[in-house]
Coordinates of C-alpha atoms and ligand atoms in Angstrom, one line a residue:
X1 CA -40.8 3.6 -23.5
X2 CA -38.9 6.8 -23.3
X3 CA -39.0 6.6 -19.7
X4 CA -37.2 3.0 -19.6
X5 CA -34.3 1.2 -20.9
X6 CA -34.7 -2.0 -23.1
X7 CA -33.1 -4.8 -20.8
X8 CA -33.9 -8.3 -20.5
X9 CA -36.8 -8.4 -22.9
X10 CA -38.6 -5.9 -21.1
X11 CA -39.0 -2.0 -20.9
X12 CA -37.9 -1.3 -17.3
X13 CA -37.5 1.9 -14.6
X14 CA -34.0 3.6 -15.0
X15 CA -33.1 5.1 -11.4
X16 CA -32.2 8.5 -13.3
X17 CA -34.1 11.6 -12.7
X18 CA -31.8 12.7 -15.9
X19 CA -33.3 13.4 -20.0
X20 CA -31.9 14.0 -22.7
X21 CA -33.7 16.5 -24.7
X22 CA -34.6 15.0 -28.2
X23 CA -35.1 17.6 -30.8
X24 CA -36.6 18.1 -34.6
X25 CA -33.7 20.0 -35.7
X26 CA -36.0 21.8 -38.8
X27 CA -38.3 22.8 -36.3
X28 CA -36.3 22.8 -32.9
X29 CA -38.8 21.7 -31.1
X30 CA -38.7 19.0 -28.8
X31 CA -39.8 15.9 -29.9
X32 CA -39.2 13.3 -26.9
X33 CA -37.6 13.8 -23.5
X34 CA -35.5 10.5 -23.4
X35 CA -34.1 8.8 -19.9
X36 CA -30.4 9.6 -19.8
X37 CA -29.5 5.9 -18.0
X38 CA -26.8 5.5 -15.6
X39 CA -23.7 2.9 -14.8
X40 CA -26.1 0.8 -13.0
X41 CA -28.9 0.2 -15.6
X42 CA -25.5 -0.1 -18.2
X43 CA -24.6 -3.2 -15.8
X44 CA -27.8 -4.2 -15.2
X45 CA -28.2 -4.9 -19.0
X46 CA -25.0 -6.5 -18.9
X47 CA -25.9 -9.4 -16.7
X48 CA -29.0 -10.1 -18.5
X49 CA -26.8 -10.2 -21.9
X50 CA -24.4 -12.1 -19.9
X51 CA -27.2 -14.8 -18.8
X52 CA -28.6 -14.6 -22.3
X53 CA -24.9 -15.7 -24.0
X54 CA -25.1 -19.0 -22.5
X55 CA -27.8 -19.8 -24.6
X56 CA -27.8 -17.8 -27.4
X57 CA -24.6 -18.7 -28.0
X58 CA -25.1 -22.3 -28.2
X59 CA -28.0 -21.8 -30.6
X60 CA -27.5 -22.8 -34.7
X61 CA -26.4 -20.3 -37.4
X62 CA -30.0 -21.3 -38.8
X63 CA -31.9 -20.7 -35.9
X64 CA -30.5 -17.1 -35.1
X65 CA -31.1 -16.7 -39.0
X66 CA -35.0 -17.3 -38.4
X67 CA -34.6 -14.6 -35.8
X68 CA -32.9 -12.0 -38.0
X69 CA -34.9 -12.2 -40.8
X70 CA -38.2 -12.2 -38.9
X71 CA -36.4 -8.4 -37.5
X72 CA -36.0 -7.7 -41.2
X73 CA -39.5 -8.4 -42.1
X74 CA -40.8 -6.2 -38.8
X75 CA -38.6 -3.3 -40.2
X76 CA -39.8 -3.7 -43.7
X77 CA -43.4 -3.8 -42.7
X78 CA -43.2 -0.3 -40.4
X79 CA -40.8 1.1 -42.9
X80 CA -42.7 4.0 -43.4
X81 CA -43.4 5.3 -40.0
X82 CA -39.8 4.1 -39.0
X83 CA -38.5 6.1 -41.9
X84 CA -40.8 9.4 -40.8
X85 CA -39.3 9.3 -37.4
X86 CA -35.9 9.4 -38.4
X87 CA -36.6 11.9 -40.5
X88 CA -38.3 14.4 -37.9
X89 CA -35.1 12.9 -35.7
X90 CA -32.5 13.9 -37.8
X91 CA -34.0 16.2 -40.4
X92 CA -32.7 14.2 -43.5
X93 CA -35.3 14.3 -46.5
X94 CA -37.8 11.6 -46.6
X95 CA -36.1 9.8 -49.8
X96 CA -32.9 9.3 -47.4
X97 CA -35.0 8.2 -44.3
X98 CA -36.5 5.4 -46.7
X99 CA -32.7 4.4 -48.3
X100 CA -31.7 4.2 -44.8
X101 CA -34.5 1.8 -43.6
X102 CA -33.9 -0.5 -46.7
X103 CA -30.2 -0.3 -46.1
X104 CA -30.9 -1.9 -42.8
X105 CA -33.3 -4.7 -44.0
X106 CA -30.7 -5.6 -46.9
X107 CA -28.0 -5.9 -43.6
X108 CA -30.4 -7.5 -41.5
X109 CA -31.2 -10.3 -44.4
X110 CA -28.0 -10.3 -45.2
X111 CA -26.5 -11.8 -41.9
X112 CA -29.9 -13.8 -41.5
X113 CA -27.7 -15.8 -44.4
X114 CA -24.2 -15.3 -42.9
X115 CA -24.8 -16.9 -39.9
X116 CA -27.0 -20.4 -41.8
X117 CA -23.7 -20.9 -43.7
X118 CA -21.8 -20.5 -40.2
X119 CA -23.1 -23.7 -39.5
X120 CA -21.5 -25.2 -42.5
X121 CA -17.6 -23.6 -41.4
X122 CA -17.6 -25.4 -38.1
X123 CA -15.3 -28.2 -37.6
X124 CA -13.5 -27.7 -41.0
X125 CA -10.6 -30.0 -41.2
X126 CA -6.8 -28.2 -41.0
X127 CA -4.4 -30.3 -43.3
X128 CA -1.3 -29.9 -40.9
X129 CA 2.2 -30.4 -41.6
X130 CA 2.7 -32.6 -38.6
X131 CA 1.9 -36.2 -38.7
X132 CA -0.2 -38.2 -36.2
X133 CA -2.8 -35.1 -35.8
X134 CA -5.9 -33.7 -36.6
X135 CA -7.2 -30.1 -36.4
X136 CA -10.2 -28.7 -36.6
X137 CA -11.4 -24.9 -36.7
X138 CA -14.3 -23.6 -34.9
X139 CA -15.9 -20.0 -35.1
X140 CA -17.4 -19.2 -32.1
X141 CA -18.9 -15.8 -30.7
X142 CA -17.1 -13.4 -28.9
X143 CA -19.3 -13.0 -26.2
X144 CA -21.1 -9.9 -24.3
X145 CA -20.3 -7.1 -27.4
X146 CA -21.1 -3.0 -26.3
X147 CA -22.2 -1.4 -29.6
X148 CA -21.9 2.6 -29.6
X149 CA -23.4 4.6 -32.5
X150 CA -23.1 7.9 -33.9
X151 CA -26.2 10.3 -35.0
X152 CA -25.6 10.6 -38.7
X153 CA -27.2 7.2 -40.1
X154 CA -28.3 5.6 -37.0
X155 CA -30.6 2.7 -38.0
X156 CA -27.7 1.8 -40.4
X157 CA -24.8 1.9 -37.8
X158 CA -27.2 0.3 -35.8
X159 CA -27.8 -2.6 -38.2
X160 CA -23.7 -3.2 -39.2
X161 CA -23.1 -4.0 -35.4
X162 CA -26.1 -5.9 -34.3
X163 CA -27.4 -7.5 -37.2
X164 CA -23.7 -9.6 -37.5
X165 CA -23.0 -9.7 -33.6
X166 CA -26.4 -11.3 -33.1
X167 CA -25.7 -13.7 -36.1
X168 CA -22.3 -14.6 -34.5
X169 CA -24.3 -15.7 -31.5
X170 CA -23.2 -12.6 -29.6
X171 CA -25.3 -10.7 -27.1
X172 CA -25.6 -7.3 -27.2
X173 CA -26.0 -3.7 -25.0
X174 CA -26.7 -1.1 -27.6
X175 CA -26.0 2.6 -26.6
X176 CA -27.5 4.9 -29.5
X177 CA -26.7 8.3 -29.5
X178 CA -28.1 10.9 -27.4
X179 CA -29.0 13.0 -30.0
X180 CA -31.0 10.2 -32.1
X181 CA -32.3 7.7 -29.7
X182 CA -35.6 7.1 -31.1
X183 CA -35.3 5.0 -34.1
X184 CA -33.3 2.4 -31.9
X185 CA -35.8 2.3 -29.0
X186 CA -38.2 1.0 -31.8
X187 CA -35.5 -1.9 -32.1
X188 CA -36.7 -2.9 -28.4
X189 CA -40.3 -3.1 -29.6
X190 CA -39.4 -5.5 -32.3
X191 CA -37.3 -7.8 -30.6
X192 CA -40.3 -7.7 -28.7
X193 CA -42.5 -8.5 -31.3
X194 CA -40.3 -11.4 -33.0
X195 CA -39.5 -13.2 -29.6
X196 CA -35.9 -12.6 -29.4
X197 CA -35.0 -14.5 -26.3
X198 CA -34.7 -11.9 -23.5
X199 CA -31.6 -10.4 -23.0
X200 CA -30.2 -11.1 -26.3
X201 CA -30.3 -7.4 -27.4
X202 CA -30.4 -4.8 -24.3
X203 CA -30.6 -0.7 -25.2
X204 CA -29.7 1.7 -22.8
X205 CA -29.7 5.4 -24.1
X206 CA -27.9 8.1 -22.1
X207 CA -24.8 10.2 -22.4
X208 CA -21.3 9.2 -23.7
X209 CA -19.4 9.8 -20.2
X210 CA -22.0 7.7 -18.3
X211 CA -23.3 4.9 -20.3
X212 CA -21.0 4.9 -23.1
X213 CA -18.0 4.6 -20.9
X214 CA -20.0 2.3 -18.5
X215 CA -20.0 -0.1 -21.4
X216 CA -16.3 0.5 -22.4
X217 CA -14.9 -0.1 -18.8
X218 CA -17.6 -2.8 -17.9
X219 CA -15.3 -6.2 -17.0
X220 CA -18.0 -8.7 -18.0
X221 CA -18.2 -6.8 -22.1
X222 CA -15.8 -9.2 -24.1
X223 CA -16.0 -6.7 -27.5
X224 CA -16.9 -3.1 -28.3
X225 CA -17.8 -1.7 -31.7
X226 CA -17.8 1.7 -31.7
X227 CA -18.5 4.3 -34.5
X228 CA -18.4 8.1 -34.2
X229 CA -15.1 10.7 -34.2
X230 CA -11.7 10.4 -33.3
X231 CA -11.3 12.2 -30.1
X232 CA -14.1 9.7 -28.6
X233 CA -12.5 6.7 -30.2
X234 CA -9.4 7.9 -29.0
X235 CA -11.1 7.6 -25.4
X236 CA -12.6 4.2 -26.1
X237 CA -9.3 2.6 -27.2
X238 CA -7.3 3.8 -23.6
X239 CA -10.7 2.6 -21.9
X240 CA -10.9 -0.8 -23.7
X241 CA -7.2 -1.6 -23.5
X242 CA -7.4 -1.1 -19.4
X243 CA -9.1 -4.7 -19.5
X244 CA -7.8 -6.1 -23.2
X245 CA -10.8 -6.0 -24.8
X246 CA -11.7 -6.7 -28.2
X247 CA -12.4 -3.3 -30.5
X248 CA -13.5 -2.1 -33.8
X249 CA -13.5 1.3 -34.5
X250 CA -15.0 2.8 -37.3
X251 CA -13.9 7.2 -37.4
X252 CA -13.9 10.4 -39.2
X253 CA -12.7 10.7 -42.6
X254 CA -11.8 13.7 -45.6
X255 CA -12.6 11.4 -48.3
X256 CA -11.3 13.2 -51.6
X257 CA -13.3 13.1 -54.8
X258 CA -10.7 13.1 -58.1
X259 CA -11.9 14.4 -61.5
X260 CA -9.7 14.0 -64.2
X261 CA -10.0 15.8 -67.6
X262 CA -11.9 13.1 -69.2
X263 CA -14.9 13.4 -67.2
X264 CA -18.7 14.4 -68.5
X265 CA -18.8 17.4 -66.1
X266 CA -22.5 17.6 -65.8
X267 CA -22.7 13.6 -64.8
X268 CA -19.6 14.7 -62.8
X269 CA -21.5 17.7 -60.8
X270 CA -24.1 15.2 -59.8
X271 CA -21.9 13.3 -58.0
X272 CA -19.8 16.0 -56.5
X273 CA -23.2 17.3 -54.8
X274 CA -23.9 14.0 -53.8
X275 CA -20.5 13.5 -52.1
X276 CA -21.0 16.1 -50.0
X277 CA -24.5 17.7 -49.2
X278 CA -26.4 13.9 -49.0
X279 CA -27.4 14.1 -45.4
X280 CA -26.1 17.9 -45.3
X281 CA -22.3 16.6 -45.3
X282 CA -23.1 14.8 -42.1
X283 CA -21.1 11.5 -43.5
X284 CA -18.3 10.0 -42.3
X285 CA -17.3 9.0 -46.0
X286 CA -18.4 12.6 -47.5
X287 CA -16.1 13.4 -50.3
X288 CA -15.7 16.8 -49.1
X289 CA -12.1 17.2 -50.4
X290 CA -12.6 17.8 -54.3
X291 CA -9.5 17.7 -56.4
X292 CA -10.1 18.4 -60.2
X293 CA -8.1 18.5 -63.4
X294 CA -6.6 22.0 -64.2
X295 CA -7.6 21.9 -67.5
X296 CA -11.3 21.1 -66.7
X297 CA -11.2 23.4 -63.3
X298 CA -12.8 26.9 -64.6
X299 CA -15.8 24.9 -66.4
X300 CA -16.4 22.3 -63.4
X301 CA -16.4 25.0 -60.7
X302 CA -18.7 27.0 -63.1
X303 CA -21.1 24.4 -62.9
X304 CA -20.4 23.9 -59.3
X305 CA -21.3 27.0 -58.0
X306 CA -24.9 27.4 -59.9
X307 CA -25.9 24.0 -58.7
X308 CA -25.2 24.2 -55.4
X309 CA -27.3 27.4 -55.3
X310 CA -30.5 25.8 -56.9
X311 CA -30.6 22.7 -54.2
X312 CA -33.7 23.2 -52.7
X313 CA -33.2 23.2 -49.0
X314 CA -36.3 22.4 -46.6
X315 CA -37.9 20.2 -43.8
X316 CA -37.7 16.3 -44.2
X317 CA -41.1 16.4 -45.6
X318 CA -41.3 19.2 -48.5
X319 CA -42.0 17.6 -51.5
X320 CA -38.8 17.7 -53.5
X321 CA -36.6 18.7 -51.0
X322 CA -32.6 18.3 -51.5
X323 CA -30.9 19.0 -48.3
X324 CA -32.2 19.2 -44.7
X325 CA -30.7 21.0 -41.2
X326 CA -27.6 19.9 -39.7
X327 CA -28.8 17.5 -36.9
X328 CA -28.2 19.6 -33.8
X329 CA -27.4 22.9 -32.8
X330 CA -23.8 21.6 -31.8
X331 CA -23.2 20.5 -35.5
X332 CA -24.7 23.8 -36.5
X333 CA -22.1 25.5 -34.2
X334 CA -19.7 23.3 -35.4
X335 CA -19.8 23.5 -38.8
X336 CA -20.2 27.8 -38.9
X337 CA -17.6 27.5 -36.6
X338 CA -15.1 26.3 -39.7
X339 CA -17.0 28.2 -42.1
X340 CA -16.0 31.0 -39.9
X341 CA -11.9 29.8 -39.6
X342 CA -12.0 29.7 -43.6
X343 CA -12.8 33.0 -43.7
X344 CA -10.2 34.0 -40.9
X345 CA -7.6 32.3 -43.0
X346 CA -8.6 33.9 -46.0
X347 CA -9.7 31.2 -48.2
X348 CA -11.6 31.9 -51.6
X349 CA -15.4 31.7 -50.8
X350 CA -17.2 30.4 -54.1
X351 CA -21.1 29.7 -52.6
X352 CA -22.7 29.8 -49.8
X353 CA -21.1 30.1 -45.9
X354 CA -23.6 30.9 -44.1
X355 CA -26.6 29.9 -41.9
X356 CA -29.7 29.9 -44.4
X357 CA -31.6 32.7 -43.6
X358 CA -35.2 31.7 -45.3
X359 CA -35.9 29.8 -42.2
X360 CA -37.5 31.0 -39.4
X361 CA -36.2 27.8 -37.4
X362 CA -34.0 24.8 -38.0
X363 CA -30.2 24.3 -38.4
X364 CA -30.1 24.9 -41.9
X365 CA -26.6 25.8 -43.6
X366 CA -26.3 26.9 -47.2
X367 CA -24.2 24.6 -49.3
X368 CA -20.7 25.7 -49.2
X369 CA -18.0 25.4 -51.2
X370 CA -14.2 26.8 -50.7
X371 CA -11.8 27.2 -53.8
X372 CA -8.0 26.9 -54.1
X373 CA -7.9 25.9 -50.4
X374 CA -4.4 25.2 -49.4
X375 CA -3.2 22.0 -48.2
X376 CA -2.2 23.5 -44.6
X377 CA -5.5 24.6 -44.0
X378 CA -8.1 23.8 -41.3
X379 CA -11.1 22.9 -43.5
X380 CA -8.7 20.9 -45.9
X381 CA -7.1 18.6 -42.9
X382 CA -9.9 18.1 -40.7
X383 CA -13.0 16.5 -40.8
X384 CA -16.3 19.0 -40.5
X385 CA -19.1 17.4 -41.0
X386 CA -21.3 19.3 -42.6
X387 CA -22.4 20.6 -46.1
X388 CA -18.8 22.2 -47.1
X389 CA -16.8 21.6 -49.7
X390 CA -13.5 22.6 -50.2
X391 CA -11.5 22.4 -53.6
X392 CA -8.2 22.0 -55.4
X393 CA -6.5 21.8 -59.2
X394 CA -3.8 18.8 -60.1
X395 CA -1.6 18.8 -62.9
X396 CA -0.7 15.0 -63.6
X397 CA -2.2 11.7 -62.0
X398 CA 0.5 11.6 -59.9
X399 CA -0.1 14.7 -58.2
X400 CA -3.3 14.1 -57.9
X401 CA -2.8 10.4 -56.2
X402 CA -0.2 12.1 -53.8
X403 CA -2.9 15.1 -53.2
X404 CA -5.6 12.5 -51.9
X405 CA -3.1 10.8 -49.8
X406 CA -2.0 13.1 -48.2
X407 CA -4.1 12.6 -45.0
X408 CA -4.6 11.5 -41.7
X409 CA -7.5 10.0 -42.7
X410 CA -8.6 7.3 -45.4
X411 CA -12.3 6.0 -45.0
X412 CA -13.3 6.9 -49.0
X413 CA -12.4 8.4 -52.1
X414 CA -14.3 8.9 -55.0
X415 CA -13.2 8.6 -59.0
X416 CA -14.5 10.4 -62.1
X417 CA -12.4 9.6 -65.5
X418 CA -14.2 7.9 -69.0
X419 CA -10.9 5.7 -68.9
X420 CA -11.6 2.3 -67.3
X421 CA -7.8 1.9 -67.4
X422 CA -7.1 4.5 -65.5
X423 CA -9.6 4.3 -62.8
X424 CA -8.2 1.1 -61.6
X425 CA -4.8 2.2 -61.9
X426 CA -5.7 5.3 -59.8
X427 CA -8.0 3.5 -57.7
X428 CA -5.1 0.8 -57.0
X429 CA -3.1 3.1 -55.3
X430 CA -5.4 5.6 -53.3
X431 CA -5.1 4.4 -49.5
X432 CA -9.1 4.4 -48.6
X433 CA -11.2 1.6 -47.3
X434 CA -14.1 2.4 -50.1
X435 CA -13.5 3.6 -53.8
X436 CA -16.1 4.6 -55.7
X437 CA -15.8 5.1 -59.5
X438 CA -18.2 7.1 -62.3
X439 CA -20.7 6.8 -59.4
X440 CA -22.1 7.9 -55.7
X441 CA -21.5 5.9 -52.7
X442 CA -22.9 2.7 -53.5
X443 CA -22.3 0.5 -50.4
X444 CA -23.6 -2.9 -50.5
X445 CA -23.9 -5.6 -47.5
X446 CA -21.6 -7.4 -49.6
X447 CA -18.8 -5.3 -49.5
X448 CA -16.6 -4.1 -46.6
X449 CA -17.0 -0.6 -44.8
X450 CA -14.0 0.9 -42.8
X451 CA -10.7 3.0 -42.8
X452 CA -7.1 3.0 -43.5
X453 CA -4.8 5.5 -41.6
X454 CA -6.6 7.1 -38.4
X455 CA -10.6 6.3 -39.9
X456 CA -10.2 3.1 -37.8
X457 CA -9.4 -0.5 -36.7
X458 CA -11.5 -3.2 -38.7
X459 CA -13.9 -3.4 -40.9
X460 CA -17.6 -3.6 -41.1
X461 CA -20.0 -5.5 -43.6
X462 CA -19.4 -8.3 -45.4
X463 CA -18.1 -11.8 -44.1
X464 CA -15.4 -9.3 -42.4
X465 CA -18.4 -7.8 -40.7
X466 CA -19.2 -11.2 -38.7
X467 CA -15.3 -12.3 -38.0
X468 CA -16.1 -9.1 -36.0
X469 CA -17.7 -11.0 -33.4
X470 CA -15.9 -14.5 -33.7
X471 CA -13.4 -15.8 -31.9
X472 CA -11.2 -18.3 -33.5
X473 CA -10.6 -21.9 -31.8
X474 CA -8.9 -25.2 -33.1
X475 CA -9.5 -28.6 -31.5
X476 CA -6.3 -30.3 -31.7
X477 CA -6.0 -34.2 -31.0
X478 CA -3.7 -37.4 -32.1
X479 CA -5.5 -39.2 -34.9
X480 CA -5.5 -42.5 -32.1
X481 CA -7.4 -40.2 -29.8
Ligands
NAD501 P1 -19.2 11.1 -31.1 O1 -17.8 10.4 -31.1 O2 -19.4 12.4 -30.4 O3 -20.3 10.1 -30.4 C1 -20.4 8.8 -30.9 C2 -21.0 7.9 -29.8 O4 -20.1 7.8 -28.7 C3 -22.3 8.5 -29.2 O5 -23.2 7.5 -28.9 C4 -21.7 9.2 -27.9 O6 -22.7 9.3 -26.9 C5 -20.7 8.1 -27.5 N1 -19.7 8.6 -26.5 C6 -19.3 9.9 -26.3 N2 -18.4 10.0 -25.3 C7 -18.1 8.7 -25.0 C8 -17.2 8.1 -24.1 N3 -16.4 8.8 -23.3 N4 -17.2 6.7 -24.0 C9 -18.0 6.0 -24.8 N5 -18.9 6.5 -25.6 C10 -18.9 7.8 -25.8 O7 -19.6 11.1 -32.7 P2 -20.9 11.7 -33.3 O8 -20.8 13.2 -33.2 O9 -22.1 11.1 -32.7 O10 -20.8 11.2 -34.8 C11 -20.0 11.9 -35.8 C12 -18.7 11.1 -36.0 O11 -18.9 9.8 -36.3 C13 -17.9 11.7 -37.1 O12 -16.6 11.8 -36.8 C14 -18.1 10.6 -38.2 O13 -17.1 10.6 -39.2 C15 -18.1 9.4 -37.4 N6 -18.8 8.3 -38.1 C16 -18.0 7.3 -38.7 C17 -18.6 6.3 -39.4 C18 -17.7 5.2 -40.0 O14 -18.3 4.2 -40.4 N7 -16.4 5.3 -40.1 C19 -20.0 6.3 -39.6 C20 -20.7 7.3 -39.1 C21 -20.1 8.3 -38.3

């Protein structure tokens, strides 16, 4: 299967003589040597979603339903292996490999029930102004959809875009990541396994500049969702608006994290950590801007600094381990790489900032945090990816509203007061797609996922998650006709 793309129903030749290289990042060594595909297997999976739309996308809401939850059941019955791989893939502990897989059964069950009460919106009557007529709305699927995913979460990513385009009666080309392929390639072997009409999902792995913009430029994709960082969405969006297509991004963030005075600062540690070494930073809604209460500041960073040095760092499968490697070596250049520029700039180390030197192998980085960082700097604008904090005082509420607005970004944000009052008020005016208060990134099918500001276009999840792939239509007639 490595050897092949998913097209059509079936594993089939690519032409490339190309791999991509898949590594355990605690280990570094090489797990699977994947076929990097080219612009012809991209169209070739095209066309076969193409000749799959026309019947998919007549099918019923309830019949694509059958389909998704029997996917949902496959996942939930190899969760275990499915949740080993992805931890050997991306070196996140074995507790996170297993949220991960029941994140994507709740998303794949979830749309399973979207797209049953699609079938119940169609043909809704309009009450128009104008007499004589009749109007009627129709949701109908957007067509061929190109669905490009990051490396951080990639089951999940891979679950908000196909689970909700397939319910829409969309077809899909999937292009996972290069640097976590395998957990999608299992996708292929349950379609397989379900009967998914042929075509209906393609996979094609390989790199960003071949297949990733294969799928952007390709004339006969109607949509692309894409999730991963800026500078690529920035390349999507040019590439996408060549032909008018329809996009959803979903980018980077600098989610900040506000503790007022009020807080329990032991309950408020816990969640601090969690914002930002879960998945060693590697989160697009990582709290990793931490802005705390002057009066509270001393104590909270106290605490801070003596917890961060007991997390117990390890491979995915130590018993009671806390944080794994950074996925790849690029990360792990990446994120020293900042570490590095905070020090250059002269910023107030408090833990950690440096490669983990108890491993022989693996991309392990010691949890790092960054006091008093001004607001000019690097690490305090910029999204890094990786297990760093950096943190400021406020004085008021107000100054510490403006200091998490300030920037270019708004994916998340994160509250921590004992007043209910004021969490609301404060939560009311932060501009972030997702606010969590008193607790750690809960996300929920249910709710919506996506940015204000440069984290995007769109949203993910929820009912908004499925107009993703609709079009819109009204029939419009004389009440004679
Ligand atoms: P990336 O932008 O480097 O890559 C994302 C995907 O785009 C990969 O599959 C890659 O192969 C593909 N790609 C690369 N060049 C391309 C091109 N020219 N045309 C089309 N596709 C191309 O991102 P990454 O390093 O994989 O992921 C990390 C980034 O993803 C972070 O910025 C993070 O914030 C973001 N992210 C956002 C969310 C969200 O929901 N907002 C979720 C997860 C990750």
């Amino acid at each position: 299967m490595y050897s092949k793309a998913f097209i059509g129903g079936a594993w089939v030749d690519s032409g490339s003589e190309q791999r991509l290289q898949v590594i355990n990042p605690s280990t570094e060594e090489t797990l699977a040597n994947v076929v990097a595909c080219t612009a012809e297997d991209v169209d070739h999976a095209v066309q076969a979603a193409k000749a799959a739309f026309a019947g998919w996308g007549r099918t019923s809401g309830a019949e694509r339903a059958q389909y998704l939850r029997a996917i949902a059941r496959e996942i939930e019955a190899r969760a275990a292996e499915l949740a080993a791989l992805s931890s050997r893939n991306n070196g996140k502990p074995l507790a996170e490999a297993q949220l991960d897989i029941a994140d994507a059964v709740a998303t794949w069950d979830y749309y399973a029930g979207l797209a049953e009460q699609l079938d119940g919106r169609q043909n809704a009557d309009v009450a128009l102004g104008m007499p004589g007529f009749s109007a009627r709305t129709r949701l109908e699927p957007a067509g061929v959809v190109g669905l490009i995913v990051p490396w951080n979460f990639p089951f999940v990513t891979t679950a908000w875009k196909v689970a909700p385009a397939l319910a829409a009666g969309c077809t899909a080309v999937l292009k996972p990541s290069e640097v976590t392929p395998l957990i999608e390639l299992e996708l292929g072997n349950i379609a397989q396994k379900v009967g998914l009409p042929a075509g209906v999902l393609n996979i094609v792995c390989g790199t960003g500049q071949e297949v990733g913009s294969a799928l952007t430029g390709h004339p006969d994709i109607d949509k692309i969702s894409f999730t991963g960082s800026n500078r690529v969405g920035e390349i999507v969006m040019q590439s996408a608006a060549k032909q008018v297509k329809g996009l959803s991004l979903e980018l980077g963030g600098k989610s900040p994290m506000l503790v007022f005075e009020d807080a329990d600062l032991d309950q408020a540690c816990d969640w601090i950590l969690g914002g930002i070494f879960y998945n060693a930073g590697q989160m697009c809604s990582a709290t990793s801007r931490l802005l705390v209460h002057e009066r509270i500041a001393d104590a909270l960073i106290e605490r801070l600094k003596s917890a961060a040095e007991s997390l117990k760092l390890g491979d995915a499968f130590t018993p009671g381990v806390q944080m794994g490697p950074l996925t790849s070596r690029a990360q792990l250049d990446t994120v020293l790489g900042y570490i590095e520029r905070g020090r250059t700039e002269g910023l107030t180390l408090l833990t950690g900032g440096q490669r983990a030197e108890q491993f022989e192998t693996g991309y392990f980085v010691e949890p790092t945090i960054f006091i008093d960082v001004p607001t000019d700097s690097a690490l305090w604008r910029e999204e890094i990816f990786g297990p760093v904090l950096c943190v400021r005082t406020f004085a008021s509420e107000a100054d510490a509203i403006a200091q998490a607005n300030d920037s270019d970004f708004g994916l998340a944000a994160g509250i921590i007061s004992r007043d209910p009052n004021r969490s609301q008020r404060v939560a009311e005016q932060l501009r972030a797609g997702h606010i969590w208060i008193n607790s750690l990134q809960v996300v929920c099918p249910e709710t919506s996922w996506g940015g204000f500001k440069r984290s995007g276009i769109g949203r993910e999840l929820g009912p908004w998650g499925l107009s993703a792939y609709l079009e819109v239509k009204h029939i419009t007639r004389p009440l004679t006709a």
